[in-house]
CSV table of C-alpha atoms in Angstrom, one decimal:
chain,number,residue,atom,x,y,z
A,1,UNK,CA,-4.6,3.9,-12.6
A,2,UNK,CA,-5.8,5.4,-9.9
A,3,UNK,CA,-4.2,8.2,-8.8
A,4,UNK,CA,-4.8,10.3,-5.4
A,5,UNK,CA,-3.3,13.6,-4.5
A,6,UNK,CA,-3.6,15.5,-1.7
A,7,UNK,CA,-2.9,19.1,-1.5
A,8,UNK,CA,-1.5,21.1,0.7
A,9,UNK,CA,1.8,18.4,1.6
A,10,UNK,CA,2.1,20.4,5.0
A,11,UNK,CA,0.3,23.0,7.2
A,12,UNK,CA,0.6,24.6,9.9
A,13,UNK,CA,-2.2,26.8,11.4
A,14,UNK,CA,-2.7,28.7,15.2
A,15,UNK,CA,-5.1,26.7,17.8
A,16,UNK,CA,-8.5,27.7,17.3
A,17,UNK,CA,-8.5,28.3,13.3
A,18,UNK,CA,-10.7,26.2,11.2
A,19,UNK,CA,-9.6,24.3,8.4
A,20,UNK,CA,-10.0,22.5,4.7
A,21,UNK,CA,-7.4,19.4,3.8
A,22,UNK,CA,-8.0,18.5,-0.1
A,23,UNK,CA,-8.0,15.3,-1.8
A,24,UNK,CA,-8.6,14.8,-5.5
A,25,UNK,CA,-9.1,11.2,-7.1
A,26,UNK,CA,-8.8,10.6,-11.0
A,27,UNK,CA,-11.2,7.5,-11.3
A,28,UNK,CA,-14.7,8.2,-10.0
A,29,UNK,CA,-15.5,4.6,-10.2
A,30,UNK,CA,-15.2,4.3,-6.5
A,31,UNK,CA,-16.6,2.4,-4.1
A,32,UNK,CA,-16.3,4.7,-0.9
A,33,UNK,CA,-13.8,7.2,0.1
A,34,UNK,CA,-12.0,7.3,3.7
A,35,UNK,CA,-9.9,10.0,5.7
A,36,UNK,CA,-7.8,8.5,8.2
A,37,UNK,CA,-5.3,10.1,10.6
A,38,UNK,CA,-1.6,8.6,11.2
A,39,UNK,CA,0.4,9.8,14.3
A,40,UNK,CA,4.5,9.0,14.1
A,41,UNK,CA,5.4,6.1,14.5
A,42,UNK,CA,1.8,4.6,14.5
A,43,UNK,CA,-0.7,2.9,12.4
A,44,UNK,CA,-4.2,4.4,10.6
A,45,UNK,CA,-6.9,5.6,12.3
A,46,UNK,CA,-10.4,5.6,10.5
A,47,UNK,CA,-11.6,9.4,10.7
A,48,UNK,CA,-15.1,9.2,8.3
A,49,UNK,CA,-15.7,7.1,5.8
A,50,UNK,CA,-18.0,8.4,2.8
A,51,UNK,CA,-19.7,6.0,0.4
A,52,UNK,CA,-20.2,6.8,-3.3
A,53,UNK,CA,-23.7,7.7,-3.1
A,54,UNK,CA,-23.1,10.1,-0.3
A,55,UNK,CA,-22.3,13.6,-0.4
A,56,UNK,CA,-20.8,14.3,3.3
A,57,UNK,CA,-20.2,12.7,6.6
A,58,UNK,CA,-19.8,14.3,10.0
A,59,UNK,CA,-18.2,13.3,13.1
A,60,UNK,CA,-18.0,15.6,16.0
A,61,UNK,CA,-15.4,18.7,15.0
A,62,UNK,CA,-14.8,17.0,11.2
A,63,UNK,CA,-16.7,17.3,8.3
A,64,UNK,CA,-15.9,15.2,5.1
A,65,UNK,CA,-17.8,15.7,1.6
A,66,UNK,CA,-17.4,14.0,-1.7
A,67,UNK,CA,-17.9,14.8,-5.3
A,68,UNK,CA,-17.6,12.2,-7.1
A,69,UNK,CA,-18.3,13.3,-10.7
A,70,UNK,CA,-15.8,16.0,-10.1
A,71,UNK,CA,-13.1,13.2,-7.8
A,72,UNK,CA,-13.0,15.3,-5.3
A,73,UNK,CA,-13.1,15.8,-1.3
A,74,UNK,CA,-12.6,17.7,1.7
A,75,UNK,CA,-11.8,17.4,5.0
A,76,UNK,CA,-13.3,20.3,7.2
A,77,UNK,CA,-11.5,20.6,10.7
A,78,UNK,CA,-13.0,23.2,13.1
A,79,UNK,CA,-11.4,24.9,15.8
A,80,UNK,CA,-8.8,23.4,15.7
A,81,UNK,CA,-6.7,22.1,18.6
A,82,UNK,CA,-3.1,20.8,19.1
A,83,UNK,CA,-4.2,17.2,19.3
A,84,UNK,CA,-5.0,17.5,15.6
A,85,UNK,CA,-1.4,17.6,14.7
A,86,UNK,CA,-0.8,14.4,12.7
A,87,UNK,CA,-0.8,13.2,9.0
A,88,UNK,CA,-4.2,13.0,7.1
A,89,UNK,CA,-4.7,10.5,4.7
A,90,UNK,CA,-7.7,9.9,2.4
A,91,UNK,CA,-8.0,6.6,0.3
A,92,UNK,CA,-10.7,5.4,-2.3
A,93,UNK,CA,-11.9,1.8,-2.3
A,94,UNK,CA,-12.7,0.1,-5.4
A,95,UNK,CA,-13.0,-3.6,-5.4
A,96,UNK,CA,-10.2,-5.1,-2.6
A,97,UNK,CA,-7.5,-2.7,-2.6
A,98,UNK,CA,-7.6,1.2,-1.3
A,99,UNK,CA,-5.4,3.7,-3.5
A,100,UNK,CA,-4.1,6.4,-0.9
A,101,UNK,CA,-2.8,9.6,-1.4
A,102,UNK,CA,0.8,10.9,0.2
A,103,UNK,CA,-1.1,12.7,3.0
A,104,UNK,CA,-1.2,16.0,4.4
A,105,UNK,CA,1.0,16.9,7.7
A,106,UNK,CA,-1.2,19.3,10.1
A,107,UNK,CA,0.9,20.8,12.8
A,108,UNK,CA,-1.9,23.1,15.3
A,109,UNK,CA,0.3,25.7,17.2
A,110,UNK,CA,-0.8,26.2,21.0
B,1,UNK,CA,-7.9,-8.7,21.2
B,2,UNK,CA,-9.0,-5.2,21.2
B,3,UNK,CA,-7.3,-4.0,17.9
B,4,UNK,CA,-4.7,-5.7,14.9
B,5,UNK,CA,-1.4,-6.4,16.3
B,6,UNK,CA,1.8,-6.6,14.1
B,7,UNK,CA,5.2,-8.2,15.4
B,8,UNK,CA,7.7,-7.3,15.7
B,9,UNK,CA,7.5,-3.4,15.8
B,10,UNK,CA,10.8,-3.2,14.3
B,11,UNK,CA,13.0,-5.5,12.4
B,12,UNK,CA,16.4,-4.7,10.7
B,13,UNK,CA,18.3,-7.2,8.7
B,14,UNK,CA,21.1,-7.6,6.3
B,15,UNK,CA,20.6,-7.3,2.3
B,16,UNK,CA,20.4,-10.7,1.0
B,17,UNK,CA,18.3,-12.1,4.4
B,18,UNK,CA,15.0,-13.2,4.7
B,19,UNK,CA,12.3,-11.9,7.1
B,20,UNK,CA,8.8,-12.9,8.4
B,21,UNK,CA,6.3,-10.2,9.1
B,22,UNK,CA,3.2,-11.0,11.6
B,23,UNK,CA,-0.4,-10.0,11.6
B,24,UNK,CA,-2.8,-10.6,14.0
B,25,UNK,CA,-6.0,-9.4,12.7
B,26,UNK,CA,-9.1,-8.4,14.8
B,27,UNK,CA,-11.1,-12.2,16.1
B,28,UNK,CA,-13.7,-12.3,13.5
B,29,UNK,CA,-12.7,-9.9,10.6
B,30,UNK,CA,-12.3,-12.5,7.3
B,31,UNK,CA,-10.6,-10.1,5.4
B,32,UNK,CA,-7.1,-9.1,5.7
B,33,UNK,CA,-5.0,-7.1,3.9
B,34,UNK,CA,-1.0,-5.7,3.5
B,35,UNK,CA,0.2,-2.3,2.4
B,36,UNK,CA,3.5,-0.8,2.7
B,37,UNK,CA,4.2,2.7,3.4
B,38,UNK,CA,7.7,4.8,2.6
B,39,UNK,CA,8.7,7.6,3.9
B,40,UNK,CA,6.2,10.6,3.2
B,41,UNK,CA,3.9,8.4,1.4
B,42,UNK,CA,0.4,6.6,1.6
B,43,UNK,CA,0.5,3.1,2.3
B,44,UNK,CA,0.6,0.7,-1.1
B,45,UNK,CA,-1.7,-2.1,-1.3
B,46,UNK,CA,0.3,-5.3,-1.5
B,47,UNK,CA,-2.3,-8.1,-1.0
B,48,UNK,CA,-5.4,-9.0,0.1
B,49,UNK,CA,-7.1,-12.2,1.7
B,50,UNK,CA,-10.5,-13.3,1.9
B,51,UNK,CA,-10.4,-16.4,4.7
B,52,UNK,CA,-7.4,-18.3,3.9
B,53,UNK,CA,-7.1,-17.7,0.0
B,54,UNK,CA,-5.1,-15.0,-1.6
B,55,UNK,CA,-7.8,-13.1,-3.5
B,56,UNK,CA,-5.3,-10.7,-5.0
B,57,UNK,CA,-1.9,-10.7,-4.9
B,58,UNK,CA,-1.3,-7.8,-7.7
B,59,UNK,CA,0.4,-5.3,-5.4
B,60,UNK,CA,3.3,-7.9,-4.7
B,61,UNK,CA,6.7,-6.0,-6.0
B,62,UNK,CA,7.6,-9.2,-7.3
B,63,UNK,CA,8.4,-12.9,-6.2
B,64,UNK,CA,10.3,-11.9,-3.4
B,65,UNK,CA,7.0,-11.1,-1.8
B,66,UNK,CA,4.6,-14.0,-0.4
B,67,UNK,CA,2.0,-14.1,2.6
B,68,UNK,CA,0.2,-16.8,3.8
B,69,UNK,CA,-2.9,-17.1,6.1
B,70,UNK,CA,-3.3,-21.2,6.9
B,71,UNK,CA,-5.9,-20.9,9.2
B,72,UNK,CA,-7.9,-17.8,8.1
B,73,UNK,CA,-6.6,-15.9,11.0
B,74,UNK,CA,-2.9,-14.6,11.5
B,75,UNK,CA,-1.3,-13.6,8.4
B,76,UNK,CA,2.7,-13.8,7.8
B,77,UNK,CA,4.4,-11.7,4.9
B,78,UNK,CA,7.6,-13.1,4.0
B,79,UNK,CA,10.8,-11.4,2.1
B,80,UNK,CA,13.4,-13.6,0.6
B,81,UNK,CA,16.6,-12.1,-0.3
B,82,UNK,CA,15.9,-8.9,1.1
B,83,UNK,CA,17.0,-5.5,-0.7
B,84,UNK,CA,17.5,-1.9,0.8
B,85,UNK,CA,14.7,-0.7,-1.2
B,86,UNK,CA,12.2,-3.1,0.6
B,87,UNK,CA,12.5,-0.8,3.8
B,88,UNK,CA,9.8,0.7,4.9
B,89,UNK,CA,6.2,0.3,7.2
B,90,UNK,CA,4.3,-2.6,6.8
B,91,UNK,CA,0.7,-2.2,7.5
B,92,UNK,CA,-1.6,-4.7,8.4
B,93,UNK,CA,-5.0,-4.0,8.2
B,94,UNK,CA,-8.4,-6.7,8.8
B,95,UNK,CA,-12.2,-5.8,8.4
B,96,UNK,CA,-15.2,-7.7,8.8
B,97,UNK,CA,-15.6,-8.9,5.7
B,98,UNK,CA,-14.5,-7.5,2.5
B,99,UNK,CA,-16.1,-5.6,-0.3
B,100,UNK,CA,-18.8,-3.4,0.1
B,101,UNK,CA,-19.6,0.5,0.2
B,102,UNK,CA,-19.1,0.5,3.9
B,103,UNK,CA,-16.6,-2.1,5.0
B,104,UNK,CA,-13.7,-0.3,7.1
B,105,UNK,CA,-10.2,-1.5,7.3
B,106,UNK,CA,-8.7,-1.3,10.8
B,107,UNK,CA,-4.8,-1.0,10.9
B,108,UNK,CA,-2.2,-2.1,13.1
B,109,UNK,CA,0.6,-0.2,14.3
B,110,UNK,CA,2.7,-1.6,11.4
B,111,UNK,CA,6.2,-3.2,11.4
B,112,UNK,CA,8.9,-1.1,10.6
B,113,UNK,CA,11.8,-3.1,8.0
B,114,UNK,CA,15.2,-1.9,7.8
B,115,UNK,CA,17.7,-3.4,5.3
B,116,UNK,CA,21.4,-2.6,5.7
């Protein structure tokens, strides 16, 4: 059974700092990996999707990498802002379901 | 509509009661998914529809849970004889078509279910 782990569970940084969130998974037979953002009381917003054949994806200040063979992904956030404060979830997909990690709760202090 | 919508946003019920949760997917999306998210955890897959049929219901925890999508658009998640452990946020997602490495799921805001 696919297990997805995210480290750290919570992270607090000052505004402007660059940071890395980590995601690991146990079964490398995946279609893709997605990073989501979740604000309190809200649904999930897709940030980046990396296909299994890709190594990384970039969107603005966000960069996600995927090392399928080692079962790892990282989300890099450059020049963090208070508006980046949220919970970040990674999810791996195989067939029709996605397996999520428990998330990293990020707080960016002004 | 612009996105996936779910109603109600909050539902409080008593143990043993029956509840229905509704999901309106993005227009034209053939695939629809239900997830359950407990506090401090990531969403957990429940069931997936392709069109009107439940293509994968392996995530439903027991036979108290059932979901339908009779016309291939709106879906209803039904929970019978609710238990306190059913309390969670129920999320719905839709995608243009299931499968494939680029298929992106779009999530609704969820329904927060509280069983007293």
